[in-house]
PDB file with SEQRES, HELIX, SHEET and CRYST1 records, atoms N, CA, C and O in Angstrom:
SEQRES   1 A   86  MET ASP PRO SER ALA ILE ILE GLN GLU ILE GLY GLY GLY          
SEQRES   2 A   86  LEU SER ALA VAL VAL ASN VAL ALA LEU ALA VAL ALA LEU          
SEQRES   3 A   86  VAL ALA LEU TRP ARG ARG ASN LEU THR LEU THR ASP ARG          
SEQRES   4 A   86  ASN ASP SER LEU ASN ASP LYS MET LEU GLU ILE THR GLN          
SEQRES   5 A   86  THR MET GLY ARG GLU ASN ARG GLU LEU ILE VAL ALA THR          
SEQRES   6 A   86  ASN THR THR LEU THR ALA ALA THR GLY ALA ILE ASN ALA          
SEQRES   7 A   86  ALA VAL ASN ARG LEU ASP ARG ARG                              
HELIX    1 AA1 PRO A    3  GLU A    9  1                                   7    
HELIX    2 AA2 GLY A   13  ARG A   85  1                                  73    
CRYST1    1.000    1.000    1.000  90.00  90.00  90.00 P 1           1          
ATOM      1  N   MET A   1       0.882  -1.292   0.197  1.00  0.00           N  
ATOM      2  CA  MET A   1       0.064  -0.058   0.112  1.00  0.00           C  
ATOM      3  C   MET A   1       0.842   1.008  -0.054  1.00  0.00           C  
ATOM      4  O   MET A   1       1.975   1.037   0.425  1.00  0.00           O  
ATOM      5  N   ASP A   2       0.263   2.142  -0.843  1.00  0.00           N  
ATOM      6  CA  ASP A   2       1.004   3.525  -0.649  1.00  0.00           C  
ATOM      7  C   ASP A   2       1.331   4.219   0.552  1.00  0.00           C  
ATOM      8  O   ASP A   2       0.313   4.451   1.205  1.00  0.00           O  
ATOM      9  N   PRO A   3       2.270   4.592   1.027  1.00  0.00           N  
ATOM     10  CA  PRO A   3       2.120   5.519   2.429  1.00  0.00           C  
ATOM     11  C   PRO A   3       1.387   6.620   2.447  1.00  0.00           C  
ATOM     12  O   PRO A   3       0.807   7.050   3.444  1.00  0.00           O  
ATOM     13  N   SER A   4       1.381   7.267   1.019  1.00  0.00           N  
ATOM     14  CA  SER A   4       0.143   8.465   1.270  1.00  0.00           C  
ATOM     15  C   SER A   4      -1.159   7.942   1.275  1.00  0.00           C  
ATOM     16  O   SER A   4      -2.062   8.665   1.695  1.00  0.00           O  
ATOM     17  N   ALA A   5      -1.387   6.914   0.916  1.00  0.00           N  
ATOM     18  CA  ALA A   5      -2.869   6.603   0.969  1.00  0.00           C  
ATOM     19  C   ALA A   5      -3.123   5.933   2.358  1.00  0.00           C  
ATOM     20  O   ALA A   5      -4.256   5.852   2.831  1.00  0.00           O  
ATOM     21  N   ILE A   6      -2.053   5.477   2.961  1.00  0.00           N  
ATOM     22  CA  ILE A   6      -2.200   5.068   4.597  1.00  0.00           C  
ATOM     23  C   ILE A   6      -2.139   6.347   5.329  1.00  0.00           C  
ATOM     24  O   ILE A   6      -2.839   6.425   6.339  1.00  0.00           O  
ATOM     25  N   ILE A   7      -1.455   7.314   5.009  1.00  0.00           N  
ATOM     26  CA  ILE A   7      -1.782   8.632   5.587  1.00  0.00           C  
ATOM     27  C   ILE A   7      -3.000   9.204   5.650  1.00  0.00           C  
ATOM     28  O   ILE A   7      -3.528   9.475   6.728  1.00  0.00           O  
ATOM     29  N   GLN A   8      -3.643   9.476   4.304  1.00  0.00           N  
ATOM     30  CA  GLN A   8      -4.946   9.662   4.141  1.00  0.00           C  
ATOM     31  C   GLN A   8      -6.183   8.934   4.775  1.00  0.00           C  
ATOM     32  O   GLN A   8      -7.197   9.476   5.212  1.00  0.00           O  
ATOM     33  N   GLU A   9      -5.877   7.532   4.733  1.00  0.00           N  
ATOM     34  CA  GLU A   9      -6.971   6.739   5.351  1.00  0.00           C  
ATOM     35  C   GLU A   9      -6.896   7.071   7.076  1.00  0.00           C  
ATOM     36  O   GLU A   9      -7.926   7.183   7.741  1.00  0.00           O  
ATOM     37  N   ILE A  10      -5.739   7.183   7.571  1.00  0.00           N  
ATOM     38  CA  ILE A  10      -5.820   7.360   8.996  1.00  0.00           C  
ATOM     39  C   ILE A  10      -5.908   8.766   9.502  1.00  0.00           C  
ATOM     40  O   ILE A  10      -5.541   9.052  10.642  1.00  0.00           O  
ATOM     41  N   GLY A  11      -6.349   9.571   8.736  1.00  0.00           N  
ATOM     42  CA  GLY A  11      -6.714  10.924   8.971  1.00  0.00           C  
ATOM     43  C   GLY A  11      -6.048  12.157   8.579  1.00  0.00           C  
ATOM     44  O   GLY A  11      -6.531  13.277   8.746  1.00  0.00           O  
ATOM     45  N   GLY A  12      -4.714  11.861   7.957  1.00  0.00           N  
ATOM     46  CA  GLY A  12      -3.787  12.806   7.748  1.00  0.00           C  
ATOM     47  C   GLY A  12      -3.184  13.716   8.781  1.00  0.00           C  
ATOM     48  O   GLY A  12      -3.332  13.421   9.967  1.00  0.00           O  
ATOM     49  N   GLY A  13      -2.476  14.862   8.417  1.00  0.00           N  
ATOM     50  CA  GLY A  13      -1.945  15.562   9.455  1.00  0.00           C  
ATOM     51  C   GLY A  13      -0.708  15.124  10.065  1.00  0.00           C  
ATOM     52  O   GLY A  13      -0.489  13.913  10.041  1.00  0.00           O  
ATOM     53  N   LEU A  14       0.120  15.872  10.595  1.00  0.00           N  
ATOM     54  CA  LEU A  14       1.678  15.569  10.939  1.00  0.00           C  
ATOM     55  C   LEU A  14       1.574  14.095  11.718  1.00  0.00           C  
ATOM     56  O   LEU A  14       2.368  13.193  11.453  1.00  0.00           O  
ATOM     57  N   SER A  15       0.379  13.927  12.830  1.00  0.00           N  
ATOM     58  CA  SER A  15       0.582  12.691  13.698  1.00  0.00           C  
ATOM     59  C   SER A  15       0.421  11.549  12.304  1.00  0.00           C  
ATOM     60  O   SER A  15       1.147  10.563  12.437  1.00  0.00           O  
ATOM     61  N   ALA A  16      -0.222  11.562  11.326  1.00  0.00           N  
ATOM     62  CA  ALA A  16      -0.415  10.401  10.533  1.00  0.00           C  
ATOM     63  C   ALA A  16       0.884  10.241   9.822  1.00  0.00           C  
ATOM     64  O   ALA A  16       1.326   9.117   9.585  1.00  0.00           O  
ATOM     65  N   VAL A  17       1.445  11.214   9.509  1.00  0.00           N  
ATOM     66  CA  VAL A  17       2.881  11.172   8.818  1.00  0.00           C  
ATOM     67  C   VAL A  17       4.038  10.486   9.936  1.00  0.00           C  
ATOM     68  O   VAL A  17       4.770   9.535   9.661  1.00  0.00           O  
ATOM     69  N   VAL A  18       4.013  11.046  10.945  1.00  0.00           N  
ATOM     70  CA  VAL A  18       4.978  10.454  11.909  1.00  0.00           C  
ATOM     71  C   VAL A  18       4.664   9.098  12.124  1.00  0.00           C  
ATOM     72  O   VAL A  18       5.601   8.301  12.164  1.00  0.00           O  
ATOM     73  N   ASN A  19       3.350   8.640  12.289  1.00  0.00           N  
ATOM     74  CA  ASN A  19       2.884   7.031  12.680  1.00  0.00           C  
ATOM     75  C   ASN A  19       3.431   6.206  11.529  1.00  0.00           C  
ATOM     76  O   ASN A  19       4.088   5.181  11.712  1.00  0.00           O  
ATOM     77  N   VAL A  20       3.095   6.755  10.194  1.00  0.00           N  
ATOM     78  CA  VAL A  20       3.647   5.864   8.932  1.00  0.00           C  
ATOM     79  C   VAL A  20       4.974   5.758   8.915  1.00  0.00           C  
ATOM     80  O   VAL A  20       5.528   4.683   8.685  1.00  0.00           O  
ATOM     81  N   ALA A  21       5.708   7.017   9.190  1.00  0.00           N  
ATOM     82  CA  ALA A  21       7.244   6.747   9.448  1.00  0.00           C  
ATOM     83  C   ALA A  21       7.714   5.832  10.188  1.00  0.00           C  
ATOM     84  O   ALA A  21       8.513   4.985   9.789  1.00  0.00           O  
ATOM     85  N   LEU A  22       7.151   5.929  11.641  1.00  0.00           N  
ATOM     86  CA  LEU A  22       7.647   5.111  12.470  1.00  0.00           C  
ATOM     87  C   LEU A  22       7.310   3.757  11.888  1.00  0.00           C  
ATOM     88  O   LEU A  22       8.202   2.911  11.828  1.00  0.00           O  
ATOM     89  N   ALA A  23       6.090   3.487  11.454  1.00  0.00           N  
ATOM     90  CA  ALA A  23       5.775   2.108  11.208  1.00  0.00           C  
ATOM     91  C   ALA A  23       7.059   1.628   9.910  1.00  0.00           C  
ATOM     92  O   ALA A  23       7.565   0.507   9.860  1.00  0.00           O  
ATOM     93  N   VAL A  24       7.359   2.685   9.028  1.00  0.00           N  
ATOM     94  CA  VAL A  24       8.278   2.023   7.884  1.00  0.00           C  
ATOM     95  C   VAL A  24       9.412   1.640   8.713  1.00  0.00           C  
ATOM     96  O   VAL A  24       9.949   0.542   8.569  1.00  0.00           O  
ATOM     97  N   ALA A  25       9.843   2.582   9.665  1.00  0.00           N  
ATOM     98  CA  ALA A  25      11.512   2.352  10.304  1.00  0.00           C  
ATOM     99  C   ALA A  25      11.351   1.081  11.050  1.00  0.00           C  
ATOM    100  O   ALA A  25      12.238   0.249  10.857  1.00  0.00           O  
ATOM    101  N   LEU A  26      10.346   0.754  11.904  1.00  0.00           N  
ATOM    102  CA  LEU A  26      10.169  -0.314  12.396  1.00  0.00           C  
ATOM    103  C   LEU A  26      10.022  -1.537  11.725  1.00  0.00           C  
ATOM    104  O   LEU A  26      10.438  -2.591  12.204  1.00  0.00           O  
ATOM    105  N   VAL A  27       9.437  -1.453  10.613  1.00  0.00           N  
ATOM    106  CA  VAL A  27       9.576  -2.597   9.333  1.00  0.00           C  
ATOM    107  C   VAL A  27      11.253  -2.913   8.998  1.00  0.00           C  
ATOM    108  O   VAL A  27      11.865  -3.971   9.147  1.00  0.00           O  
ATOM    109  N   ALA A  28      11.676  -1.775   8.562  1.00  0.00           N  
ATOM    110  CA  ALA A  28      13.196  -2.028   8.057  1.00  0.00           C  
ATOM    111  C   ALA A  28      13.904  -2.612   9.326  1.00  0.00           C  
ATOM    112  O   ALA A  28      14.656  -3.567   9.131  1.00  0.00           O  
ATOM    113  N   LEU A  29      13.764  -2.194  10.477  1.00  0.00           N  
ATOM    114  CA  LEU A  29      14.616  -2.353  11.607  1.00  0.00           C  
ATOM    115  C   LEU A  29      14.254  -4.005  12.251  1.00  0.00           C  
ATOM    116  O   LEU A  29      15.027  -4.623  12.983  1.00  0.00           O  
ATOM    117  N   TRP A  30      12.860  -4.530  11.765  1.00  0.00           N  
ATOM    118  CA  TRP A  30      12.575  -5.824  12.053  1.00  0.00           C  
ATOM    119  C   TRP A  30      13.364  -6.886  10.902  1.00  0.00           C  
ATOM    120  O   TRP A  30      13.815  -8.015  11.091  1.00  0.00           O  
ATOM    121  N   ARG A  31      13.339  -6.145   9.789  1.00  0.00           N  
ATOM    122  CA  ARG A  31      13.918  -7.095   8.725  1.00  0.00           C  
ATOM    123  C   ARG A  31      15.439  -7.126   8.648  1.00  0.00           C  
ATOM    124  O   ARG A  31      16.096  -8.018   8.112  1.00  0.00           O  
ATOM    125  N   ARG A  32      15.941  -5.982   9.282  1.00  0.00           N  
ATOM    126  CA  ARG A  32      17.379  -6.058   9.583  1.00  0.00           C  
ATOM    127  C   ARG A  32      17.745  -6.878  10.749  1.00  0.00           C  
ATOM    128  O   ARG A  32      18.806  -7.502  10.734  1.00  0.00           O  
ATOM    129  N   ASN A  33      16.880  -6.930  11.847  1.00  0.00           N  
ATOM    130  CA  ASN A  33      17.304  -7.896  13.098  1.00  0.00           C  
ATOM    131  C   ASN A  33      17.067  -9.493  12.529  1.00  0.00           C  
ATOM    132  O   ASN A  33      17.660 -10.431  13.062  1.00  0.00           O  
ATOM    133  N   LEU A  34      16.252  -9.661  11.533  1.00  0.00           N  
ATOM    134  CA  LEU A  34      15.813 -11.048  11.243  1.00  0.00           C  
ATOM    135  C   LEU A  34      17.268 -11.463  10.439  1.00  0.00           C  
ATOM    136  O   LEU A  34      17.630 -12.640  10.432  1.00  0.00           O  
ATOM    137  N   THR A  35      17.951 -10.552   9.863  1.00  0.00           N  
ATOM    138  CA  THR A  35      19.127 -11.002   8.961  1.00  0.00           C  
ATOM    139  C   THR A  35      20.321 -11.205   9.875  1.00  0.00           C  
ATOM    140  O   THR A  35      21.069 -12.180   9.797  1.00  0.00           O  
ATOM    141  N   LEU A  36      20.440 -10.240  10.724  1.00  0.00           N  
ATOM    142  CA  LEU A  36      21.523 -10.260  12.007  1.00  0.00           C  
ATOM    143  C   LEU A  36      21.294 -11.521  12.617  1.00  0.00           C  
ATOM    144  O   LEU A  36      22.279 -12.221  12.851  1.00  0.00           O  
ATOM    145  N   THR A  37      20.029 -11.977  12.948  1.00  0.00           N  
ATOM    146  CA  THR A  37      19.851 -13.219  13.910  1.00  0.00           C  
ATOM    147  C   THR A  37      20.179 -14.368  13.196  1.00  0.00           C  
ATOM    148  O   THR A  37      20.690 -15.310  13.801  1.00  0.00           O  
ATOM    149  N   ASP A  38      19.925 -14.444  11.792  1.00  0.00           N  
ATOM    150  CA  ASP A  38      20.380 -15.499  11.125  1.00  0.00           C  
ATOM    151  C   ASP A  38      21.999 -15.641  10.912  1.00  0.00           C  
ATOM    152  O   ASP A  38      22.660 -16.676  11.001  1.00  0.00           O  
ATOM    153  N   ARG A  39      22.400 -14.483  10.644  1.00  0.00           N  
ATOM    154  CA  ARG A  39      23.859 -14.563  10.869  1.00  0.00           C  
ATOM    155  C   ARG A  39      24.369 -14.749  12.407  1.00  0.00           C  
ATOM    156  O   ARG A  39      25.444 -15.345  12.473  1.00  0.00           O  
ATOM    157  N   ASN A  40      23.862 -14.395  13.531  1.00  0.00           N  
ATOM    158  CA  ASN A  40      24.359 -14.865  14.600  1.00  0.00           C  
ATOM    159  C   ASN A  40      24.054 -16.314  14.944  1.00  0.00           C  
ATOM    160  O   ASN A  40      24.655 -17.116  15.660  1.00  0.00           O  
ATOM    161  N   ASP A  41      23.021 -16.405  14.275  1.00  0.00           N  
ATOM    162  CA  ASP A  41      22.569 -18.248  14.478  1.00  0.00           C  
ATOM    163  C   ASP A  41      23.771 -19.131  14.115  1.00  0.00           C  
ATOM    164  O   ASP A  41      24.282 -20.053  14.749  1.00  0.00           O  
ATOM    165  N   SER A  42      24.094 -18.586  12.892  1.00  0.00           N  
ATOM    166  CA  SER A  42      25.296 -19.554  12.014  1.00  0.00           C  
ATOM    167  C   SER A  42      26.664 -19.290  12.852  1.00  0.00           C  
ATOM    168  O   SER A  42      27.473 -20.217  12.836  1.00  0.00           O  
ATOM    169  N   LEU A  43      27.013 -18.096  13.599  1.00  0.00           N  
ATOM    170  CA  LEU A  43      28.142 -17.827  14.016  1.00  0.00           C  
ATOM    171  C   LEU A  43      28.022 -18.690  15.580  1.00  0.00           C  
ATOM    172  O   LEU A  43      29.004 -19.303  15.998  1.00  0.00           O  
ATOM    173  N   ASN A  44      26.786 -18.655  16.322  1.00  0.00           N  
ATOM    174  CA  ASN A  44      26.740 -19.225  17.285  1.00  0.00           C  
ATOM    175  C   ASN A  44      26.962 -20.720  17.206  1.00  0.00           C  
ATOM    176  O   ASN A  44      27.717 -21.361  17.937  1.00  0.00           O  
ATOM    177  N   ASP A  45      26.326 -21.121  16.378  1.00  0.00           N  
ATOM    178  CA  ASP A  45      26.630 -22.811  15.874  1.00  0.00           C  
ATOM    179  C   ASP A  45      28.226 -23.022  15.577  1.00  0.00           C  
ATOM    180  O   ASP A  45      28.784 -23.952  16.161  1.00  0.00           O  
ATOM    181  N   LYS A  46      28.925 -22.250  14.752  1.00  0.00           N  
ATOM    182  CA  LYS A  46      30.239 -22.212  14.493  1.00  0.00           C  
ATOM    183  C   LYS A  46      31.119 -22.191  15.914  1.00  0.00           C  
ATOM    184  O   LYS A  46      32.020 -23.005  16.113  1.00  0.00           O  
ATOM    185  N   MET A  47      30.773 -21.235  16.805  1.00  0.00           N  
ATOM    186  CA  MET A  47      31.401 -21.055  18.004  1.00  0.00           C  
ATOM    187  C   MET A  47      30.913 -22.592  18.880  1.00  0.00           C  
ATOM    188  O   MET A  47      31.798 -23.151  19.528  1.00  0.00           O  
ATOM    189  N   LEU A  48      30.030 -22.981  18.866  1.00  0.00           N  
ATOM    190  CA  LEU A  48      29.636 -24.196  19.589  1.00  0.00           C  
ATOM    191  C   LEU A  48      30.532 -25.492  19.097  1.00  0.00           C  
ATOM    192  O   LEU A  48      31.073 -26.310  19.842  1.00  0.00           O  
ATOM    193  N   GLU A  49      30.550 -25.475  17.902  1.00  0.00           N  
ATOM    194  CA  GLU A  49      31.492 -26.688  17.018  1.00  0.00           C  
ATOM    195  C   GLU A  49      32.828 -26.552  17.547  1.00  0.00           C  
ATOM    196  O   GLU A  49      33.449 -27.549  17.914  1.00  0.00           O  
ATOM    197  N   ILE A  50      33.316 -25.384  17.614  1.00  0.00           N  
ATOM    198  CA  ILE A  50      34.871 -24.900  17.856  1.00  0.00           C  
ATOM    199  C   ILE A  50      34.820 -25.377  19.208  1.00  0.00           C  
ATOM    200  O   ILE A  50      35.556 -26.354  19.346  1.00  0.00           O  
ATOM    201  N   THR A  51      34.216 -25.042  20.260  1.00  0.00           N  
ATOM    202  CA  THR A  51      34.154 -25.265  21.930  1.00  0.00           C  
ATOM    203  C   THR A  51      34.191 -26.841  21.900  1.00  0.00           C  
ATOM    204  O   THR A  51      35.119 -27.543  22.303  1.00  0.00           O  
ATOM    205  N   GLN A  52      33.102 -27.226  21.392  1.00  0.00           N  
ATOM    206  CA  GLN A  52      33.053 -28.876  21.322  1.00  0.00           C  
ATOM    207  C   GLN A  52      34.611 -29.445  20.937  1.00  0.00           C  
ATOM    208  O   GLN A  52      35.257 -30.011  21.819  1.00  0.00           O  
ATOM    209  N   THR A  53      35.079 -29.297  19.815  1.00  0.00           N  
ATOM    210  CA  THR A  53      36.378 -29.599  19.498  1.00  0.00           C  
ATOM    211  C   THR A  53      37.225 -29.364  20.414  1.00  0.00           C  
ATOM    212  O   THR A  53      37.734 -30.365  20.919  1.00  0.00           O  
ATOM    213  N   MET A  54      37.543 -28.378  20.794  1.00  0.00           N  
ATOM    214  CA  MET A  54      38.569 -27.861  21.913  1.00  0.00           C  
ATOM    215  C   MET A  54      38.294 -28.656  23.033  1.00  0.00           C  
ATOM    216  O   MET A  54      39.325 -29.013  23.602  1.00  0.00           O  
ATOM    217  N   GLY A  55      37.191 -29.081  23.575  1.00  0.00           N  
ATOM    218  CA  GLY A  55      36.892 -29.829  24.771  1.00  0.00           C  
ATOM    219  C   GLY A  55      37.353 -31.235  24.367  1.00  0.00           C  
ATOM    220  O   GLY A  55      38.005 -31.746  25.277  1.00  0.00           O  
ATOM    221  N   ARG A  56      37.228 -31.984  23.342  1.00  0.00           N  
ATOM    222  CA  ARG A  56      37.496 -33.170  22.848  1.00  0.00           C  
ATOM    223  C   ARG A  56      38.852 -33.242  22.818  1.00  0.00           C  
ATOM    224  O   ARG A  56      39.431 -34.237  23.253  1.00  0.00           O  
ATOM    225  N   GLU A  57      39.558 -32.108  22.258  1.00  0.00           N  
ATOM    226  CA  GLU A  57      40.974 -32.235  22.174  1.00  0.00           C  
ATOM    227  C   GLU A  57      41.479 -32.318  23.437  1.00  0.00           C  
ATOM    228  O   GLU A  57      42.378 -33.128  23.666  1.00  0.00           O  
ATOM    229  N   ASN A  58      40.945 -31.447  24.496  1.00  0.00           N  
ATOM    230  CA  ASN A  58      41.621 -31.050  25.924  1.00  0.00           C  
ATOM    231  C   ASN A  58      41.561 -32.469  26.556  1.00  0.00           C  
ATOM    232  O   ASN A  58      42.509 -32.984  27.147  1.00  0.00           O  
ATOM    233  N   ARG A  59      40.330 -33.054  26.365  1.00  0.00           N  
ATOM    234  CA  ARG A  59      40.166 -34.427  27.099  1.00  0.00           C  
ATOM    235  C   ARG A  59      41.348 -35.555  26.591  1.00  0.00           C  
ATOM    236  O   ARG A  59      42.036 -36.233  27.354  1.00  0.00           O  
ATOM    237  N   GLU A  60      41.399 -35.574  25.114  1.00  0.00           N  
ATOM    238  CA  GLU A  60      42.498 -36.547  24.862  1.00  0.00           C  
ATOM    239  C   GLU A  60      43.994 -36.124  25.302  1.00  0.00           C  
ATOM    240  O   GLU A  60      44.878 -36.955  25.507  1.00  0.00           O  
ATOM    241  N   LEU A  61      44.171 -34.696  25.425  1.00  0.00           N  
ATOM    242  CA  LEU A  61      45.407 -34.418  25.831  1.00  0.00           C  
ATOM    243  C   LEU A  61      45.601 -34.580  27.279  1.00  0.00           C  
ATOM    244  O   LEU A  61      46.764 -34.825  27.600  1.00  0.00           O  
ATOM    245  N   ILE A  62      44.780 -34.506  28.185  1.00  0.00           N  
ATOM    246  CA  ILE A  62      44.625 -34.835  29.382  1.00  0.00           C  
ATOM    247  C   ILE A  62      44.725 -36.328  29.708  1.00  0.00           C  
ATOM    248  O   ILE A  62      45.345 -36.667  30.716  1.00  0.00           O  
ATOM    249  N   VAL A  63      44.217 -37.133  29.007  1.00  0.00           N  
ATOM    250  CA  VAL A  63      44.361 -38.549  29.122  1.00  0.00           C  
ATOM    251  C   VAL A  63      45.665 -39.049  28.718  1.00  0.00           C  
ATOM    252  O   VAL A  63      46.162 -39.938  29.409  1.00  0.00           O  
ATOM    253  N   ALA A  64      46.410 -38.534  27.517  1.00  0.00           N  
ATOM    254  CA  ALA A  64      47.580 -38.730  27.204  1.00  0.00           C  
ATOM    255  C   ALA A  64      48.516 -38.290  28.312  1.00  0.00           C  
ATOM    256  O   ALA A  64      49.422 -39.081  28.572  1.00  0.00           O  
ATOM    257  N   THR A  65      48.459 -37.237  28.968  1.00  0.00           N  
ATOM    258  CA  THR A  65      49.227 -36.704  29.861  1.00  0.00           C  
ATOM    259  C   THR A  65      49.193 -37.585  31.360  1.00  0.00           C  
ATOM    260  O   THR A  65      50.141 -37.713  32.136  1.00  0.00           O  
ATOM    261  N   ASN A  66      48.163 -37.999  31.472  1.00  0.00           N  
ATOM    262  CA  ASN A  66      47.830 -38.972  32.742  1.00  0.00           C  
ATOM    263  C   ASN A  66      48.569 -40.117  32.614  1.00  0.00           C  
ATOM    264  O   ASN A  66      49.300 -40.594  33.482  1.00  0.00           O  
ATOM    265  N   THR A  67      48.318 -40.654  31.258  1.00  0.00           N  
ATOM    266  CA  THR A  67      48.986 -41.965  31.079  1.00  0.00           C  
ATOM    267  C   THR A  67      50.657 -41.816  31.325  1.00  0.00           C  
ATOM    268  O   THR A  67      51.287 -42.506  32.127  1.00  0.00           O  
ATOM    269  N   THR A  68      51.216 -40.797  30.488  1.00  0.00           N  
ATOM    270  CA  THR A  68      52.575 -40.514  30.713  1.00  0.00           C  
ATOM    271  C   THR A  68      53.164 -40.393  32.203  1.00  0.00           C  
ATOM    272  O   THR A  68      54.150 -40.996  32.627  1.00  0.00           O  
ATOM    273  N   LEU A  69      52.303 -39.428  32.952  1.00  0.00           N  
ATOM    274  CA  LEU A  69      52.763 -39.687  34.371  1.00  0.00           C  
ATOM    275  C   LEU A  69      52.793 -40.702  35.033  1.00  0.00           C  
ATOM    276  O   LEU A  69      53.707 -40.953  35.818  1.00  0.00           O  
ATOM    277  N   THR A  70      51.403 -41.750  34.744  1.00  0.00           N  
ATOM    278  CA  THR A  70      51.346 -42.983  35.411  1.00  0.00           C  
ATOM    279  C   THR A  70      52.728 -43.895  35.066  1.00  0.00           C  
ATOM    280  O   THR A  70      53.360 -44.550  35.894  1.00  0.00           O  
ATOM    281  N   ALA A  71      52.984 -43.785  33.843  1.00  0.00           N  
ATOM    282  CA  ALA A  71      54.237 -44.438  33.311  1.00  0.00           C  
ATOM    283  C   ALA A  71      55.252 -44.001  34.237  1.00  0.00           C  
ATOM    284  O   ALA A  71      55.648 -44.775  35.109  1.00  0.00           O  
ATOM    285  N   ALA A  72      55.723 -42.796  34.125  1.00  0.00           N  
ATOM    286  CA  ALA A  72      56.602 -42.218  35.089  1.00  0.00           C  
ATOM    287  C   ALA A  72      56.727 -42.547  36.503  1.00  0.00           C  
ATOM    288  O   ALA A  72      57.754 -42.969  37.036  1.00  0.00           O  
ATOM    289  N   THR A  73      55.673 -42.338  37.040  1.00  0.00           N  
ATOM    290  CA  THR A  73      55.459 -42.636  38.453  1.00  0.00           C  
ATOM    291  C   THR A  73      55.850 -44.073  38.924  1.00  0.00           C  
ATOM    292  O   THR A  73      56.423 -44.441  39.950  1.00  0.00           O  
ATOM    293  N   GLY A  74      55.314 -44.841  37.750  1.00  0.00           N  
ATOM    294  CA  GLY A  74      55.915 -46.229  37.985  1.00  0.00           C  
ATOM    295  C   GLY A  74      57.400 -46.674  37.827  1.00  0.00           C  
ATOM    296  O   GLY A  74      57.849 -47.613  38.484  1.00  0.00           O  
ATOM    297  N   ALA A  75      58.138 -45.974  36.943  1.00  0.00           N  
ATOM    298  CA  ALA A  75      59.390 -45.943  36.762  1.00  0.00           C  
ATOM    299  C   ALA A  75      60.058 -45.572  38.015  1.00  0.00           C  
ATOM    300  O   ALA A  75      60.976 -46.234  38.498  1.00  0.00           O  
ATOM    301  N   ILE A  76      59.563 -44.464  38.547  1.00  0.00           N  
ATOM    302  CA  ILE A  76      60.406 -43.729  39.883  1.00  0.00           C  
ATOM    303  C   ILE A  76      60.104 -44.670  40.966  1.00  0.00           C  
ATOM    304  O   ILE A  76      61.075 -45.173  41.532  1.00  0.00           O  
ATOM    305  N   ASN A  77      58.910 -44.998  41.358  1.00  0.00           N  
ATOM    306  CA  ASN A  77      58.471 -45.993  42.110  1.00  0.00           C  
ATOM    307  C   ASN A  77      59.685 -47.333  42.226  1.00  0.00           C  
ATOM    308  O   ASN A  77      60.398 -47.544  43.207  1.00  0.00           O  
ATOM    309  N   ALA A  78      59.669 -48.079  41.019  1.00  0.00           N  
ATOM    310  CA  ALA A  78      60.680 -49.135  41.009  1.00  0.00           C  
ATOM    311  C   ALA A  78      61.969 -48.636  41.263  1.00  0.00           C  
ATOM    312  O   ALA A  78      62.718 -49.248  42.024  1.00  0.00           O  
ATOM    313  N   ALA A  79      62.373 -47.406  40.614  1.00  0.00           N  
ATOM    314  CA  ALA A  79      64.160 -46.880  41.156  1.00  0.00           C  
ATOM    315  C   ALA A  79      64.051 -46.893  42.756  1.00  0.00           C  
ATOM    316  O   ALA A  79      64.803 -47.588  43.438  1.00  0.00           O  
ATOM    317  N   VAL A  80      63.200 -46.190  43.222  1.00  0.00           N  
ATOM    318  CA  VAL A  80      62.949 -45.983  44.491  1.00  0.00           C  
ATOM    319  C   VAL A  80      62.931 -47.640  45.379  1.00  0.00           C  
ATOM    320  O   VAL A  80      63.824 -47.878  46.192  1.00  0.00           O  
ATOM    321  N   ASN A  81      62.190 -48.331  45.188  1.00  0.00           N  
ATOM    322  CA  ASN A  81      62.488 -49.394  45.656  1.00  0.00           C  
ATOM    323  C   ASN A  81      63.775 -50.337  45.369  1.00  0.00           C  
ATOM    324  O   ASN A  81      64.250 -51.118  46.193  1.00  0.00           O  
ATOM    325  N   ARG A  82      64.160 -50.167  44.314  1.00  0.00           N  
ATOM    326  CA  ARG A  82      65.500 -50.944  44.113  1.00  0.00           C  
ATOM    327  C   ARG A  82      66.832 -50.025  45.111  1.00  0.00           C  
ATOM    328  O   ARG A  82      67.868 -50.535  45.537  1.00  0.00           O  
ATOM    329  N   LEU A  83      66.475 -48.852  45.247  1.00  0.00           N  
ATOM    330  CA  LEU A  83      67.505 -48.155  46.190  1.00  0.00           C  
ATOM    331  C   LEU A  83      67.118 -48.641  47.648  1.00  0.00           C  
ATOM    332  O   LEU A  83      68.059 -48.978  48.367  1.00  0.00           O  
ATOM    333  N   ASP A  84      66.106 -48.698  48.051  1.00  0.00           N  
ATOM    334  CA  ASP A  84      65.530 -49.072  49.195  1.00  0.00           C  
ATOM    335  C   ASP A  84      66.228 -50.745  49.631  1.00  0.00           C  
ATOM    336  O   ASP A  84      66.707 -51.071  50.717  1.00  0.00           O  
ATOM    337  N   ARG A  85      66.101 -51.465  48.569  1.00  0.00           N  
ATOM    338  CA  ARG A  85      66.590 -52.734  48.894  1.00  0.00           C  
ATOM    339  C   ARG A  85      68.283 -52.912  49.007  1.00  0.00           C  
ATOM    340  O   ARG A  85      68.823 -53.931  49.437  1.00  0.00           O  
ATOM    341  N   ARG A  86      68.900 -51.871  48.597  1.00  0.00           N  
ATOM    342  CA  ARG A  86      70.383 -51.866  48.970  1.00  0.00           C  
ATOM    343  C   ARG A  86      70.955 -51.773  50.436  1.00  0.00           C  
ATOM    344  O   ARG A  86      72.172 -51.777  50.626  1.00  0.00           O  
TER     345      ARG A  86                                                      
END                                                                             
């Protein structure tokens, strides 16, 4: 619908012009918000994927570190036991 027709339909005058201008601005902002929301959703999905990958990699690193420490502790305990037997 034509903005001037809407202005005439709601009675004309400055208040009608302001109301129509605000409605047009509201629609423009609403459309922009939809676009930004879609973009933010995809960014959030990517950040979630990165965070999950980092968590997985950290868990794998912790398991490898614990395995190495367990092996080193075993070797140290064996050396201490040999020294104690002397």
